[in-house]
PDB file of C-alpha atoms and ligand atoms in Angstrom:
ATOM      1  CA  UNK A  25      87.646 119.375 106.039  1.00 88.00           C
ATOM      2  CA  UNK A  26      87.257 116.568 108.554  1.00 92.00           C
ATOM      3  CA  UNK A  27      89.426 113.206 107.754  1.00 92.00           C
ATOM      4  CA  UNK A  28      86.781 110.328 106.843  1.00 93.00           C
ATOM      5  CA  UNK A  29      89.014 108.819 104.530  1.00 91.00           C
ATOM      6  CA  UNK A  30      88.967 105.255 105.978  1.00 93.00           C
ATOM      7  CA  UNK A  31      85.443 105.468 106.836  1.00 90.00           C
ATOM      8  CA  UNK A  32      84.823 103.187 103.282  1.00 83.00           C
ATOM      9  CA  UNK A  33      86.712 100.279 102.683  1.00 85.00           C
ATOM     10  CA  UNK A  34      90.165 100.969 100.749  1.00 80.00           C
ATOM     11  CA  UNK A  35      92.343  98.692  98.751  1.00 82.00           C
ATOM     12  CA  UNK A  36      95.245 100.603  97.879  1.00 90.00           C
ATOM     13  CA  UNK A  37      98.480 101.508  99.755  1.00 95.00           C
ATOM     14  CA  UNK A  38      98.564 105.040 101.835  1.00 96.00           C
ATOM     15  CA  UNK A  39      99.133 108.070  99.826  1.00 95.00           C
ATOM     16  CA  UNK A  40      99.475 111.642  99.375  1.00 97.00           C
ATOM     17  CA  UNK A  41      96.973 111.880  96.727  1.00 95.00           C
ATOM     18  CA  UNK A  42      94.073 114.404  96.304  1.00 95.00           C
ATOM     19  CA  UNK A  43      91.772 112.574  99.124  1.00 92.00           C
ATOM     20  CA  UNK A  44      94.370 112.971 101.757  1.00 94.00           C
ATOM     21  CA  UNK A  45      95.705 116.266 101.110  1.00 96.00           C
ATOM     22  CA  UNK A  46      91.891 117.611 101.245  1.00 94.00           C
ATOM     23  CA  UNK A  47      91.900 116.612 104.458  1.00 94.00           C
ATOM     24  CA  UNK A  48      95.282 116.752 106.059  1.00 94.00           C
ATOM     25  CA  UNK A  49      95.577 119.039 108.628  1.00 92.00           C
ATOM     26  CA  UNK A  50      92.269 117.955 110.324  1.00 94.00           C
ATOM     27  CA  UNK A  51      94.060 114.394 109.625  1.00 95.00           C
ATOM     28  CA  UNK A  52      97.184 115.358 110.949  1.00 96.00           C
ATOM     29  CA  UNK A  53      95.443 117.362 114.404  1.00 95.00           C
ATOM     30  CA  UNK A  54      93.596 113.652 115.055  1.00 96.00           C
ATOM     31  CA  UNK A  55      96.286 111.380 114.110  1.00 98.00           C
ATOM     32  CA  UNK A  56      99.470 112.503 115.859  1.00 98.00           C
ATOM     33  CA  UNK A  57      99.217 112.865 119.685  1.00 98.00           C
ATOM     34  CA  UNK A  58     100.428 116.769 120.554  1.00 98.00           C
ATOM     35  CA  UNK A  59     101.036 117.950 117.335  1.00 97.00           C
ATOM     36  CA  UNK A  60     100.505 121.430 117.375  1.00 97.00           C
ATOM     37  CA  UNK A  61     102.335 121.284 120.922  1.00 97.00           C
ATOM     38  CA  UNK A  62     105.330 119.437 118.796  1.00 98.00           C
ATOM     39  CA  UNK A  63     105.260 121.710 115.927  1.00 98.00           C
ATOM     40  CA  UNK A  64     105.644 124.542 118.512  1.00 98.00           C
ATOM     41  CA  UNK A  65     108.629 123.456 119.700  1.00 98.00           C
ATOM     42  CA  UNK A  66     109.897 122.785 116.355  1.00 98.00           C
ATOM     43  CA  UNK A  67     109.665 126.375 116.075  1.00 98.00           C
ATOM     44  CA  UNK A  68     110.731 127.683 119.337  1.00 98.00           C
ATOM     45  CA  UNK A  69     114.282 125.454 119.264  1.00 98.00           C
ATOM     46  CA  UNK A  70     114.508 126.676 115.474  1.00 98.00           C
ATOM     47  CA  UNK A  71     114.262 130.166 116.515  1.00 98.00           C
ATOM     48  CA  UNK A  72     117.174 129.881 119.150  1.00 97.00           C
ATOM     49  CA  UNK A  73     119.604 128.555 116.030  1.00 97.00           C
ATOM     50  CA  UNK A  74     117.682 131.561 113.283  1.00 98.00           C
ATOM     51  CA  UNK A  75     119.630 134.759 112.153  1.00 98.00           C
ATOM     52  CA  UNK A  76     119.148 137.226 109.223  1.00 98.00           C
ATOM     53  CA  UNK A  77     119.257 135.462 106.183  1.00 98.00           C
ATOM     54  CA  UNK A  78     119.625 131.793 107.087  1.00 98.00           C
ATOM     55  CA  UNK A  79     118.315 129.037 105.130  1.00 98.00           C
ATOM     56  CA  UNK A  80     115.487 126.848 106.364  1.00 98.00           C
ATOM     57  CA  UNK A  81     114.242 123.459 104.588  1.00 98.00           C
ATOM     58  CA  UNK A  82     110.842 121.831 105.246  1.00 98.00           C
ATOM     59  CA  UNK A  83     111.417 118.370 103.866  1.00 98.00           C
ATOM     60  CA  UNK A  84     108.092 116.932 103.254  1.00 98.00           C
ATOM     61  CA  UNK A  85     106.325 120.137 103.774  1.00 98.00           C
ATOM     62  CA  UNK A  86     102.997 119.065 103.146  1.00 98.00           C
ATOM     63  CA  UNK A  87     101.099 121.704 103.324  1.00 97.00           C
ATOM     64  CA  UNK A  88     103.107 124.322 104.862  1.00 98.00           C
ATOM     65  CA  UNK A  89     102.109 125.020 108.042  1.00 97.00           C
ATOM     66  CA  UNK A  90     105.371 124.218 109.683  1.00 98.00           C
ATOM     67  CA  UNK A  91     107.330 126.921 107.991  1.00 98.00           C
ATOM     68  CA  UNK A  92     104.584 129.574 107.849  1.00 98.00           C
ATOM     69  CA  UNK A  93     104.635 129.183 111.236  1.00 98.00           C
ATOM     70  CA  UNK A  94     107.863 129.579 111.173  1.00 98.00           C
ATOM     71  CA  UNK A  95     107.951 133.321 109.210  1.00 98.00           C
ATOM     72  CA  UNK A  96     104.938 134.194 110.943  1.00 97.00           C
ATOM     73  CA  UNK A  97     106.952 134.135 114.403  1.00 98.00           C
ATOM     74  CA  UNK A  98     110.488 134.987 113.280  1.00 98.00           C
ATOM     75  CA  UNK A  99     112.075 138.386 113.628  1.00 97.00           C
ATOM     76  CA  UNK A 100     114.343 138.288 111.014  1.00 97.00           C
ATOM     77  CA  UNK A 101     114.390 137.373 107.522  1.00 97.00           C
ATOM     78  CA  UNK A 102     114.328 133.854 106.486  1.00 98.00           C
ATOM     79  CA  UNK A 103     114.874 132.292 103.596  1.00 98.00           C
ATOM     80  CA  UNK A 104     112.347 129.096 103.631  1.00 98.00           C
ATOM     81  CA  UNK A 105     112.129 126.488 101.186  1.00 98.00           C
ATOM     82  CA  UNK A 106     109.366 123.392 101.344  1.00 98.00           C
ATOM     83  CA  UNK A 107     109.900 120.226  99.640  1.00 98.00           C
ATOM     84  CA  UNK A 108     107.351 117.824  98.738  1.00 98.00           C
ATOM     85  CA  UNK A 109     106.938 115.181  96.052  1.00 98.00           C
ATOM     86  CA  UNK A 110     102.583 115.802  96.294  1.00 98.00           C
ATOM     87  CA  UNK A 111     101.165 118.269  94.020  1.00 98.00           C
ATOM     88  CA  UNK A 112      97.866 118.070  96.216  1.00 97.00           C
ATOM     89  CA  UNK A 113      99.908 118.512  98.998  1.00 97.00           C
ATOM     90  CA  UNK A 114     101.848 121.939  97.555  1.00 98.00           C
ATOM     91  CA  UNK A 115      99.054 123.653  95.939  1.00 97.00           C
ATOM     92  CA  UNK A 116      97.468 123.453  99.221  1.00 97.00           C
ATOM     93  CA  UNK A 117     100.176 124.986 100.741  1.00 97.00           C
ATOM     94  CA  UNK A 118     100.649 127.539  97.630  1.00 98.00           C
ATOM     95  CA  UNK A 119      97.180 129.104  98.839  1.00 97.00           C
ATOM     96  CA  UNK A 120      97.924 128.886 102.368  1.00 97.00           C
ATOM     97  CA  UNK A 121     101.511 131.419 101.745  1.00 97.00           C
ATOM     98  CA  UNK A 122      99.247 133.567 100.196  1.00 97.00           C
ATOM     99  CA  UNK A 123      96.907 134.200 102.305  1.00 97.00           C
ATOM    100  CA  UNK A 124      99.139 134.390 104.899  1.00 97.00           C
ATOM    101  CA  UNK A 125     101.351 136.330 103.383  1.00 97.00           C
ATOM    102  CA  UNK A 126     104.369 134.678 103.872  1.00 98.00           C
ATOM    103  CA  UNK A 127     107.495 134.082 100.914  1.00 97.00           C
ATOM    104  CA  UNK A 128     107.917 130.297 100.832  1.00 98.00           C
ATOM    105  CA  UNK A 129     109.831 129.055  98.184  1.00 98.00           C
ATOM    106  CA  UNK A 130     108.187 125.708  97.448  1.00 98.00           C
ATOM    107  CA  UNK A 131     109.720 122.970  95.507  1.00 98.00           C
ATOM    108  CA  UNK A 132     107.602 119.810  94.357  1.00 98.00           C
ATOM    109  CA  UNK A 133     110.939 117.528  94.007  1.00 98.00           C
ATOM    110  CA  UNK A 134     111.708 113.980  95.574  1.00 98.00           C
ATOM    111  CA  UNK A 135     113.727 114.239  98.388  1.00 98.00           C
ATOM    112  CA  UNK A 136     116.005 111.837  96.872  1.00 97.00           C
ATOM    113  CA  UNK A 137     117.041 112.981  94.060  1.00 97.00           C
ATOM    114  CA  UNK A 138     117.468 117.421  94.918  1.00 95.00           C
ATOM    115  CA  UNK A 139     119.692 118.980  96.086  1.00 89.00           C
ATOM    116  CA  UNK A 140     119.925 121.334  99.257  1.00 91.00           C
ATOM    117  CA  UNK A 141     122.655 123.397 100.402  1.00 92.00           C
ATOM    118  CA  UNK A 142     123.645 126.102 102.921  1.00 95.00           C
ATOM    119  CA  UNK A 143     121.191 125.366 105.446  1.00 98.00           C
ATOM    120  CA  UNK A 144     121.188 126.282 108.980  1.00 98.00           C
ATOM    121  CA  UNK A 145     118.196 124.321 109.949  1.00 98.00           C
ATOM    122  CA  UNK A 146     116.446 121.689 107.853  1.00 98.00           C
ATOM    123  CA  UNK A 147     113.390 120.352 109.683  1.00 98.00           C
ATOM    124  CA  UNK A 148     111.825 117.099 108.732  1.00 98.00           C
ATOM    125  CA  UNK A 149     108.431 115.697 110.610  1.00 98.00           C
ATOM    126  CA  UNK A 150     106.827 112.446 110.041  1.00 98.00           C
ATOM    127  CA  UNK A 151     107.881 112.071 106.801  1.00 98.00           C
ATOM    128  CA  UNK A 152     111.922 110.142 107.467  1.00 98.00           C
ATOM    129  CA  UNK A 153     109.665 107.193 108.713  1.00 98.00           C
ATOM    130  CA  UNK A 154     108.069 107.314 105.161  1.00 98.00           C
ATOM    131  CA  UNK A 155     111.324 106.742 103.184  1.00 98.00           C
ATOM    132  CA  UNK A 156     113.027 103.405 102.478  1.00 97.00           C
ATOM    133  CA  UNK A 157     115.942 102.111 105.031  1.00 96.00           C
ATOM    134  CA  UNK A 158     118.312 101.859 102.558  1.00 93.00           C
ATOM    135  CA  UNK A 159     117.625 105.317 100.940  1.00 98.00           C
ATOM    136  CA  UNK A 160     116.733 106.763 104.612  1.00 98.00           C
ATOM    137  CA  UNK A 161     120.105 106.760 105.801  1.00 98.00           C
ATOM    138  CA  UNK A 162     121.892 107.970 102.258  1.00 97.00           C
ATOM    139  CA  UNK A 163     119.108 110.788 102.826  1.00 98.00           C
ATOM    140  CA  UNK A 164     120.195 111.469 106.172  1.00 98.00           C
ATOM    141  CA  UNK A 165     123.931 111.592 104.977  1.00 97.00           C
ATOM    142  CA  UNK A 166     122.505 114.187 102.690  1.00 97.00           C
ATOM    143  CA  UNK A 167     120.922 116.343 104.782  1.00 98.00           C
ATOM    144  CA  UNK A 168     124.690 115.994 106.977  1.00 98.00           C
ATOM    145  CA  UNK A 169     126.087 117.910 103.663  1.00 97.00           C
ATOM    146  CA  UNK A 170     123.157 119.976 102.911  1.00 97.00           C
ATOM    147  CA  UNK A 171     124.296 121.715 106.570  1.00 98.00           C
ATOM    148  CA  UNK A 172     126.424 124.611 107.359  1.00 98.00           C
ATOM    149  CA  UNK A 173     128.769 123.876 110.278  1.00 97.00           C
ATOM    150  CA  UNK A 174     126.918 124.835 112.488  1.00 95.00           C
ATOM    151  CA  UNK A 175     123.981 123.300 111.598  1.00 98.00           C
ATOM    152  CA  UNK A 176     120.671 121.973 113.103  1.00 98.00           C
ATOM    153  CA  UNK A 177     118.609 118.974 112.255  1.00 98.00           C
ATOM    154  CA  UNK A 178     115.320 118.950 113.614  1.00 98.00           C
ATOM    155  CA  UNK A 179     112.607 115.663 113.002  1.00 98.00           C
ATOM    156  CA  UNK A 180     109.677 114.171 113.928  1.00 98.00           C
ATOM    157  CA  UNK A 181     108.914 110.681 113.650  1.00 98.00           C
ATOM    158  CA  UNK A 182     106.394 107.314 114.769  1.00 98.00           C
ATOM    159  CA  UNK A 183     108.901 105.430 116.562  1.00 98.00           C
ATOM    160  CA  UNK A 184     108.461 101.524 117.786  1.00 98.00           C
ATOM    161  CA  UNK A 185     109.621  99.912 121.177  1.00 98.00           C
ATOM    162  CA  UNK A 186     112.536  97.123 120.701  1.00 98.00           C
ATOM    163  CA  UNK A 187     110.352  95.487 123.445  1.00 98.00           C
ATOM    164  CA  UNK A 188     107.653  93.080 122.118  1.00 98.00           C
ATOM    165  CA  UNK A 189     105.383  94.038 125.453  1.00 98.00           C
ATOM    166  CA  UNK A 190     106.010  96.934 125.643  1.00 98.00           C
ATOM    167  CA  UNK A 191     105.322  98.150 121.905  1.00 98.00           C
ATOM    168  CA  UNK A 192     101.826  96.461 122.237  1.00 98.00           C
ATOM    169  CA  UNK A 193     100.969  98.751 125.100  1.00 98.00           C
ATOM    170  CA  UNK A 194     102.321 101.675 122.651  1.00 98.00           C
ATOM    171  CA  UNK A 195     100.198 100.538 119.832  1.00 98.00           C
ATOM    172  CA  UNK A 196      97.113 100.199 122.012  1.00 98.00           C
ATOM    173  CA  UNK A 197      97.528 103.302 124.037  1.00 98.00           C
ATOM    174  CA  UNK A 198      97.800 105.108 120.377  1.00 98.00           C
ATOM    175  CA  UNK A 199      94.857 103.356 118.928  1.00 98.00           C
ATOM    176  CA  UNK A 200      92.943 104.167 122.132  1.00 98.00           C
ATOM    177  CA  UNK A 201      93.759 107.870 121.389  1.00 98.00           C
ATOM    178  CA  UNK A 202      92.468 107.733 118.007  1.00 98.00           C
ATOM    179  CA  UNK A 203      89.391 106.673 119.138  1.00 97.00           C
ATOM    180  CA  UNK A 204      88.984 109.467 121.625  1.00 97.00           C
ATOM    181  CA  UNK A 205      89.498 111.725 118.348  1.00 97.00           C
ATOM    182  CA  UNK A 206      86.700 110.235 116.501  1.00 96.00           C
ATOM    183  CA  UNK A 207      88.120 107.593 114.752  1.00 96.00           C
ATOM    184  CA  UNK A 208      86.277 104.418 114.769  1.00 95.00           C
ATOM    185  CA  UNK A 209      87.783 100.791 114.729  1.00 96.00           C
ATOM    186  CA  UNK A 210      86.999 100.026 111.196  1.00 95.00           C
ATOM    187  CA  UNK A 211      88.878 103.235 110.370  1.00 96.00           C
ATOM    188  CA  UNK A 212      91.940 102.862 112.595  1.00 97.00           C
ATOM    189  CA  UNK A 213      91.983  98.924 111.465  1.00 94.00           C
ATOM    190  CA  UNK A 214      91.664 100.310 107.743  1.00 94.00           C
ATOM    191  CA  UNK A 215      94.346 103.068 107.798  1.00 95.00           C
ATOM    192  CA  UNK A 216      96.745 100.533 109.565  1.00 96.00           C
ATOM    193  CA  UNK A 217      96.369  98.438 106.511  1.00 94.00           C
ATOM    194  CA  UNK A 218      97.692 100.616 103.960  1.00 95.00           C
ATOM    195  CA  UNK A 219     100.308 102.053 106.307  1.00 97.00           C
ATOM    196  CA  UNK A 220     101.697  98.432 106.376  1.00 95.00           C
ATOM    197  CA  UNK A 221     104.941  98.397 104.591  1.00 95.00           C
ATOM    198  CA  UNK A 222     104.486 102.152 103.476  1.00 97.00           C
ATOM    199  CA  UNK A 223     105.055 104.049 106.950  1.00 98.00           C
ATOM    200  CA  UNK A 224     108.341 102.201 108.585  1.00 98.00           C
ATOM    201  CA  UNK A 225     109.279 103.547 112.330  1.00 98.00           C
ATOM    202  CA  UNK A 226     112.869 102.666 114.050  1.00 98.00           C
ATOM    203  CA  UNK A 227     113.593 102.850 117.536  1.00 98.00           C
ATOM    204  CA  UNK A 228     114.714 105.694 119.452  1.00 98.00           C
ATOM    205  CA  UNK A 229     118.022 104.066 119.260  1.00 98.00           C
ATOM    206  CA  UNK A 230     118.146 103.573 115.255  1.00 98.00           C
ATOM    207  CA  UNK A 231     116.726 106.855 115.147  1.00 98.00           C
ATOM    208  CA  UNK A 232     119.778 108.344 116.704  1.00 98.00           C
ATOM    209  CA  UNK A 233     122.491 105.705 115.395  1.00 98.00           C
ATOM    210  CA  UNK A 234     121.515 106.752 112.136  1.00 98.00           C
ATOM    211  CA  UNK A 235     121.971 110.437 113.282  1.00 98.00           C
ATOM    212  CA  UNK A 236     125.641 109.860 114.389  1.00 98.00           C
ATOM    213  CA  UNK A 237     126.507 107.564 111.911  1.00 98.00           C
ATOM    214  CA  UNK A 238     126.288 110.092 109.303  1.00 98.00           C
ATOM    215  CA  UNK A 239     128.441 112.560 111.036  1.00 98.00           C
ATOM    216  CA  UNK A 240     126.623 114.452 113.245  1.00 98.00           C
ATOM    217  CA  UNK A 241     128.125 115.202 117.025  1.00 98.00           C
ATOM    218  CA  UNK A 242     124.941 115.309 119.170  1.00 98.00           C
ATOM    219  CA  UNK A 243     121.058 113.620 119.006  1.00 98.00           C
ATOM    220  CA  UNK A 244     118.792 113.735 121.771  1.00 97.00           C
ATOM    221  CA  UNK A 245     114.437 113.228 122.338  1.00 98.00           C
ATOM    222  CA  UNK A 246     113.408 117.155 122.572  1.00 97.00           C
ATOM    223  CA  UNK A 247     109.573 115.375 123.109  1.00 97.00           C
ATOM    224  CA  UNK A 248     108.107 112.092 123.333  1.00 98.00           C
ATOM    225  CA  UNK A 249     104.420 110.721 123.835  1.00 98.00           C
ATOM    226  CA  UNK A 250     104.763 106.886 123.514  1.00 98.00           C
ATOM    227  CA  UNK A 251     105.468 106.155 120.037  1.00 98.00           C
ATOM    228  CA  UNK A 252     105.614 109.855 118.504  1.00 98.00           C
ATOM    229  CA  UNK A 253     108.505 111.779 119.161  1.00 98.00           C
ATOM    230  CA  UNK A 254     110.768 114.681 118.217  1.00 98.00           C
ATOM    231  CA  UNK A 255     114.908 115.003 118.093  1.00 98.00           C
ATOM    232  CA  UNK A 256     116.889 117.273 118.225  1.00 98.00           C
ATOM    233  CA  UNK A 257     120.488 117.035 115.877  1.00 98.00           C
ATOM    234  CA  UNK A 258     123.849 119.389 116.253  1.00 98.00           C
ATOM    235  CA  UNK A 259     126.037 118.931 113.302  1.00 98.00           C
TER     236      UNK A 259
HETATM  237  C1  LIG B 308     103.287 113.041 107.236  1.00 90.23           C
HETATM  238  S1  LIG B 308     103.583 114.147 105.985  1.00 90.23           S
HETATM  239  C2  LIG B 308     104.578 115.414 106.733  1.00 90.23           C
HETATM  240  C3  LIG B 308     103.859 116.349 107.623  1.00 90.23           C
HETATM  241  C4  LIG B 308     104.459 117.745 107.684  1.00 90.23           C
HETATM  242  N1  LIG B 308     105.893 117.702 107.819  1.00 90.23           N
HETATM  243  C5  LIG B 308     103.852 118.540 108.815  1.00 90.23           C
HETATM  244  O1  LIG B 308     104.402 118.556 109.929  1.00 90.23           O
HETATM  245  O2  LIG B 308     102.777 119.130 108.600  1.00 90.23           O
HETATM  246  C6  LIG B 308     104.776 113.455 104.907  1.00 90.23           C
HETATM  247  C7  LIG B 308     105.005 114.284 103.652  1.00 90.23           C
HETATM  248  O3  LIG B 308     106.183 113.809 103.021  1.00 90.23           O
HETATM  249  C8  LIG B 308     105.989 113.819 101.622  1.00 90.23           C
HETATM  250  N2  LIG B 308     106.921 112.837 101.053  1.00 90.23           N
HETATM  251  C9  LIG B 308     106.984 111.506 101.305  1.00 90.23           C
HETATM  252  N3  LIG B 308     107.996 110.941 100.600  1.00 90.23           N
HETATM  253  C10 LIG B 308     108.584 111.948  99.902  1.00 90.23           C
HETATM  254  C11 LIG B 308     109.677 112.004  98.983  1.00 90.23           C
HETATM  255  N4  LIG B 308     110.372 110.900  98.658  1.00 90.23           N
HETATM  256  N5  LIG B 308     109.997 113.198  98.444  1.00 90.23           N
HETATM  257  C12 LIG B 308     109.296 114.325  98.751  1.00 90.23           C
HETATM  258  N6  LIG B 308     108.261 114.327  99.631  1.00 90.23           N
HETATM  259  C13 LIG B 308     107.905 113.160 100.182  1.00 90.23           C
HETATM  260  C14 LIG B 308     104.535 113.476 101.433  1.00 90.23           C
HETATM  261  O4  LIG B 308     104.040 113.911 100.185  1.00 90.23           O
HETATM  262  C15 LIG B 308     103.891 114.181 102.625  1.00 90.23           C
HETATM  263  O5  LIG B 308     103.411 115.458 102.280  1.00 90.23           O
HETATM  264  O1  LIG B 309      97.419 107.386 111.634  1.00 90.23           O
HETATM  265  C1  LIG B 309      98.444 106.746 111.862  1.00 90.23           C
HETATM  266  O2  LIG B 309      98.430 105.527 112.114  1.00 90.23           O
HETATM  267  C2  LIG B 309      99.725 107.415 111.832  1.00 90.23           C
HETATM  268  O3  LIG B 309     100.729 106.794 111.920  1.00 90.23           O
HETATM  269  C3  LIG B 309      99.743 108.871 111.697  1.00 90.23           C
HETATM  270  C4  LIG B 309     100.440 109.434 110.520  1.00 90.23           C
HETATM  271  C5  LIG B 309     101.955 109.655 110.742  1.00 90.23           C
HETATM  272  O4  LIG B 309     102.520 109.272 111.750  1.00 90.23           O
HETATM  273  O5  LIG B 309     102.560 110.228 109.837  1.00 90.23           O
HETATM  274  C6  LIG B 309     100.333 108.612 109.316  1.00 90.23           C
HETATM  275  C7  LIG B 309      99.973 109.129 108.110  1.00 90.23           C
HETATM  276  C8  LIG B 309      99.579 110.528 107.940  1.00 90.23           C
HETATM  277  O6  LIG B 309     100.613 111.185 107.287  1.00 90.23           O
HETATM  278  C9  LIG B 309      99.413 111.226 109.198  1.00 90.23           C
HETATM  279  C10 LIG B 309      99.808 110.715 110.365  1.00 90.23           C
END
């Protein structure tokens, strides 16, 4: 279903309610610059870390598509586990396993407050940026644990420029790419809005302080397109 959510005018906050979830991976196509091209390398740099039997986490699954992706091109046996707090969110994804055929153990928990263990790869995209600082970095420490020692950590997320100049032209050149997607101004203005205070970006840099500060050796960009990007972390 095609994203018209911010087409009327909307008092409330962002969320992952109903409205959104019907229309999230059109949403999701329009909204982030390259993201099929970004959840393709997701997948290819997973695969290079995958053997028989390893554990993969999705946190903030959504709606799946990341880790049936995932099983769909993987030669060995995975076991994959999606974590989301939206019930709109999983039982979209519920149908999608099916009917692709693919055993995804899906868990509608807060990232918070479960518990993960034994992973080899955990993969989180654009949904870091939608936790609290405070609890962001306890999360990340988490995910740290949640790793085996030779662990991967693989996320997504909007990022800002610690240049004032320069993260205008960011925020323009975006906008002017949601408009060549169909967006109009009173939607982009509208969605920005009730983003405000709900979706918080870092840096590149605080993006990959965090990273080492909770232990891990290595963090690097994998991909970037102005304020989106990907990275890459080696326990
Ligand atoms: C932008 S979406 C993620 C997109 C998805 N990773 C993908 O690539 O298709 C963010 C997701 O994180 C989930 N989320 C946000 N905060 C959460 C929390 N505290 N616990 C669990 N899920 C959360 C939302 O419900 C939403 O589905
Ligand atoms: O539309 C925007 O302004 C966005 O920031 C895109 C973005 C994201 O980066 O997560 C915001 C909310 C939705 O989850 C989908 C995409």
């Amino acid at each position: 279903m095609v994203d018209k959510i911010f087409e009327k005018s909307i008092k409330k906050q962002f969320e992952f309610d109903e409205d959104v979830a019907s229309v999230f991976d059109d949403m999701l196509n329009r909204s982030i610059p390259f993201y099929k091209q970004m959840q393709e390398l997701t997948i290819n740099f997973a695969l290079n870390y995958l053997k028989e039997a390893d554990t993969v986490y999705d946190l903030g699954c959504s709606t799946a598509s990341t880790l049936i992706e995932l099983g769909k091109q993987s030669n060995v046996d995975l076991n994959l586990v999606g974590i989301d707090n939206s019930s709109a969110m999983l039982s979209r994804a519920s149908k999608k396993c099916k009917a692709f055929g693919i055993d995804i153990k899906l868990k509608n928990e807060d990232l918070l407050d479960t518990s993960y263990d034994n992973a080899k790869l955990v993969i989180s995209n654009y949904t870091l940026q939608f936790i609290r600082p405070l609890q962001r970095e306890k999360l990340i420490k988490k995910i740290y644990d949640s790793l085996k020692d030779d662990g991967i950590f693989i996320f997504s997320e909007k990022v800002i420029s610690s240049n004032k100049v320069l993260n205008k032209q960011c925020i323009d050149t975006y906008y002017d790419f949601k408009k060549k997607q169909g967006y109009s101004e009173f939607e982009i203005s509208q969605k920005r809005e009730a983003l405000e205070n709900v979706l918080i970006p870092y840096t590149d840099d605080e993006n990959k302080k965090m990273i080492l500060d909770a232990g891990f050796s290595h963090c690097e960009v994998l991909f970037k397109w102005v304020n989106f990007a990907t990275f890459i972390a080696i326990k």
